[in-house]
Amino acid sequence: CRNSFRNYRYNVNMKIIGVTGSIGCGKTTVCEILEEKYGIPVFNSDKKGSIIAEYHIKDKMVERFGSHILKEDGSINRKKVANIVFTFEDERKLLVSWGKPHLIKMFCEFQSVYKDEKFIIVESALLFEEGLRDLVDEVLTVTTRTENQISRVHIRDGRPIEQIKYIIDIQLPQEAKVVLSDHQIGNNSTLESLKESVDAFYNQINE
């Protein structure tokens, strides 16, 4: 497989949709709706990144960051790694450079499985930050108010509020993501309202 998602297609008629959004905006919920209701396969690059870290680049990570990033059972402590990459931009970029070739290979394998699908979704929190925009056909950005981000992440992950604010600050601003995107969904209300917005998005791309 080549070094770009778009350079190798098992189905030239397939449309690859990137779904992104800052931390706590609800992009995963949007992807779950699209997958469960419309049957669109979702390639979650963030989850794949965890697999890559554990099985492909763990030795490099330990050498770079130290053995303290490991749990007692020898697996990677994701929170400790997150603290490093969210604090030091150069370290995040280095980690991305190590993982990207593996990610591309995994996505090509994913495409081969779903080669007859009309759509495939690439879910990525850092789609723009990690230079993945040119690897998808269109981008949907999910947005929400900052107070919603903080509340959701604090409840979900138990992270300190100041750390959540820091993560938000170092990510690309939501307004900038929207400018770079083809579609936007605002997630500021109820789940039912979000589902209606997702339905409208699907109808739009399926025209």
Coordinates of C-alpha atoms in Angstrom, one line a residue:
C1 CA 0.0 0.0 0.0
R2 CA 1.3 3.5 -0.8
N3 CA 2.0 6.3 1.6
S4 CA -1.3 8.0 1.2
F5 CA -4.9 6.9 1.8
R6 CA -6.1 8.5 -1.4
N7 CA -3.3 7.1 -3.6
Y8 CA -4.7 3.6 -3.3
R9 CA -8.4 2.9 -3.7
Y10 CA -10.0 -0.5 -3.8
N11 CA -13.1 1.3 -5.1
V12 CA -12.7 4.6 -7.0
N13 CA -16.3 5.4 -6.4
M14 CA -16.0 5.2 -2.6
K15 CA -16.1 8.5 -0.8
I16 CA -13.9 8.8 2.3
I17 CA -15.3 11.2 4.9
G18 CA -13.1 12.6 7.7
V19 CA -14.9 13.3 10.9
T20 CA -13.1 15.4 13.4
G21 CA -13.7 17.8 16.3
S22 CA -11.9 19.1 19.4
I23 CA -11.9 17.1 22.6
G24 CA -15.4 16.6 24.1
C25 CA -17.3 17.8 21.0
G26 CA -19.0 14.5 20.3
K27 CA -17.4 13.3 17.1
T28 CA -17.4 9.7 18.3
T29 CA -21.1 9.9 19.0
V30 CA -21.7 11.2 15.5
C31 CA -19.7 8.4 14.0
E32 CA -21.6 5.8 16.1
I33 CA -24.9 7.2 14.7
L34 CA -23.6 7.0 11.2
E35 CA -22.3 3.5 11.7
E36 CA -25.3 2.1 13.6
K37 CA -28.1 3.8 11.6
Y38 CA -26.6 3.9 8.1
G39 CA -24.1 1.1 8.3
I40 CA -21.1 3.2 7.3
P41 CA -17.8 1.6 8.4
V42 CA -15.8 3.7 10.7
F43 CA -12.0 3.6 10.9
N44 CA -11.2 5.1 14.3
S45 CA -7.6 6.4 13.9
D46 CA -7.4 7.3 17.5
K47 CA -8.1 3.8 18.7
K48 CA -5.8 2.4 16.0
G49 CA -3.2 4.7 17.3
S50 CA -3.4 2.9 20.7
I51 CA -2.9 -0.5 19.0
I52 CA 0.0 0.9 17.0
A53 CA 1.6 2.2 20.2
E54 CA 1.2 -1.1 22.0
Y55 CA 2.3 -3.5 19.3
H56 CA 4.5 -1.6 16.9
I57 CA 6.3 1.3 18.4
K58 CA 6.3 0.6 22.2
D59 CA 10.1 0.0 22.3
K60 CA 10.8 3.3 20.6
M61 CA 8.4 5.1 23.0
V62 CA 10.1 3.5 26.1
E63 CA 13.5 4.5 24.8
R64 CA 12.4 8.0 24.2
F65 CA 10.1 8.7 27.2
G66 CA 11.3 6.2 29.8
S67 CA 9.9 3.1 31.3
H68 CA 7.6 5.1 33.6
I69 CA 5.1 5.3 30.7
L70 CA 4.4 1.5 31.3
K71 CA 1.9 0.0 33.6
E72 CA 2.9 -2.8 36.0
D73 CA 1.7 -5.4 33.4
G74 CA 4.0 -3.9 30.8
S75 CA 1.3 -2.2 28.7
I76 CA 1.4 1.5 27.9
N77 CA -0.2 3.9 30.3
R78 CA -2.1 6.0 27.8
K79 CA -2.8 8.8 30.3
K80 CA 1.0 9.3 31.0
V81 CA 1.7 9.3 27.3
A82 CA -1.1 11.8 26.7
N83 CA 0.3 14.1 29.4
I84 CA 3.6 14.1 27.4
V85 CA 2.2 14.7 23.9
F86 CA -0.2 17.3 25.1
T87 CA 2.6 19.2 26.8
F88 CA 5.4 18.9 24.3
E89 CA 4.4 19.5 20.6
D90 CA 7.7 18.2 19.3
E91 CA 7.1 14.9 21.1
R92 CA 3.6 14.6 19.6
K93 CA 4.9 15.2 16.1
L94 CA 7.6 12.5 16.7
L95 CA 5.0 10.0 17.9
V96 CA 2.9 10.8 14.8
S97 CA 5.8 10.2 12.5
W98 CA 6.5 6.8 14.0
G99 CA 2.9 5.7 13.9
K100 CA 1.7 7.1 10.5
P101 CA 3.1 4.4 8.3
H102 CA 1.4 1.7 10.4
L103 CA -1.8 3.7 10.4
I104 CA -1.8 3.9 6.6
K105 CA -1.2 0.2 6.3
M106 CA -4.1 -0.5 8.6
F107 CA -6.4 1.8 6.7
C108 CA -5.5 0.1 3.4
E109 CA -6.4 -3.2 5.0
F110 CA -9.6 -1.7 6.3
Q111 CA -10.5 -0.5 2.7
S112 CA -9.9 -3.9 1.3
V113 CA -12.5 -5.3 3.7
Y114 CA -15.1 -2.7 2.9
K115 CA -14.1 -2.2 -0.8
D116 CA -17.8 -2.3 -1.9
E117 CA -19.0 0.4 0.4
K118 CA -20.2 3.7 -0.9
F119 CA -18.8 5.6 2.1
I120 CA -16.0 5.0 4.7
I121 CA -15.5 7.3 7.7
V122 CA -12.1 8.2 9.1
E123 CA -12.6 9.4 12.7
S124 CA -9.6 11.5 13.9
A125 CA -9.4 14.0 16.7
L126 CA -6.3 15.6 15.1
L127 CA -7.2 15.3 11.4
F128 CA -5.8 18.7 10.6
E129 CA -3.1 18.8 13.2
E130 CA -1.6 15.5 12.0
G131 CA -1.7 16.5 8.3
L132 CA -4.5 14.0 7.3
R133 CA -6.8 16.4 5.5
D134 CA -5.5 15.5 2.1
L135 CA -6.1 11.9 2.8
V136 CA -9.9 12.2 2.8
D137 CA -12.4 13.5 0.3
E138 CA -14.5 15.6 2.6
V139 CA -14.4 16.7 6.2
L140 CA -17.2 17.0 8.8
T141 CA -16.2 18.9 11.9
V142 CA -18.3 18.5 15.1
T143 CA -18.4 21.6 17.3
T144 CA -19.8 22.6 20.7
R145 CA -19.4 25.3 23.3
T146 CA -16.3 25.3 25.4
E147 CA -18.2 24.8 28.6
N148 CA -19.7 21.6 27.2
Q149 CA -16.2 20.3 26.2
I150 CA -14.9 20.9 29.8
S151 CA -18.0 19.3 31.4
R152 CA -18.1 16.3 29.2
V153 CA -14.4 15.4 29.4
H154 CA -14.3 16.0 33.1
I155 CA -17.2 13.6 33.6
R156 CA -15.9 11.1 31.0
D157 CA -12.2 10.9 31.8
G158 CA -12.0 12.5 35.3
R159 CA -9.3 14.9 34.0
P160 CA -8.6 18.0 36.1
I161 CA -10.4 21.0 34.6
E162 CA -7.2 23.0 34.2
Q163 CA -5.7 20.1 32.1
I164 CA -8.8 20.0 29.9
K165 CA -8.5 23.7 29.3
Y166 CA -4.9 23.3 28.4
I167 CA -5.7 20.5 25.9
I168 CA -8.4 22.7 24.3
D169 CA -5.9 25.6 24.0
I170 CA -3.2 23.6 22.2
Q171 CA -5.6 22.1 19.7
L172 CA -6.6 23.9 16.6
P173 CA -9.4 26.3 17.4
Q174 CA -12.9 25.0 16.5
E175 CA -13.4 28.0 14.3
A176 CA -10.3 27.2 12.3
K177 CA -11.4 23.6 11.9
V178 CA -14.8 24.7 10.5
V179 CA -13.1 27.0 8.0
L180 CA -11.0 24.0 6.7
S181 CA -14.0 21.7 6.6
D182 CA -16.8 20.9 4.1
H183 CA -19.5 20.2 6.7
Q184 CA -20.2 21.2 10.3
I185 CA -22.5 19.8 13.0
G186 CA -23.1 21.8 16.2
N187 CA -23.6 19.5 19.2
N188 CA -25.0 21.9 21.8
S189 CA -28.4 20.4 22.6
T190 CA -29.9 17.0 23.1
L191 CA -29.0 13.6 21.6
E192 CA -32.2 13.7 19.6
S193 CA -31.2 17.0 18.1
L194 CA -27.8 15.7 17.3
K195 CA -29.3 12.7 15.6
E196 CA -31.5 15.0 13.4
S197 CA -28.3 16.9 12.4
V198 CA -26.6 13.6 11.5
D199 CA -29.5 12.6 9.4
A200 CA -29.4 15.9 7.5
F201 CA -25.6 15.4 6.9
Y202 CA -26.1 11.9 5.6
N203 CA -28.9 13.0 3.2
Q204 CA -26.6 15.8 2.0
I205 CA -23.6 13.5 1.2
N206 CA -25.9 10.8 -0.2
E207 CA -27.6 13.1 -2.8

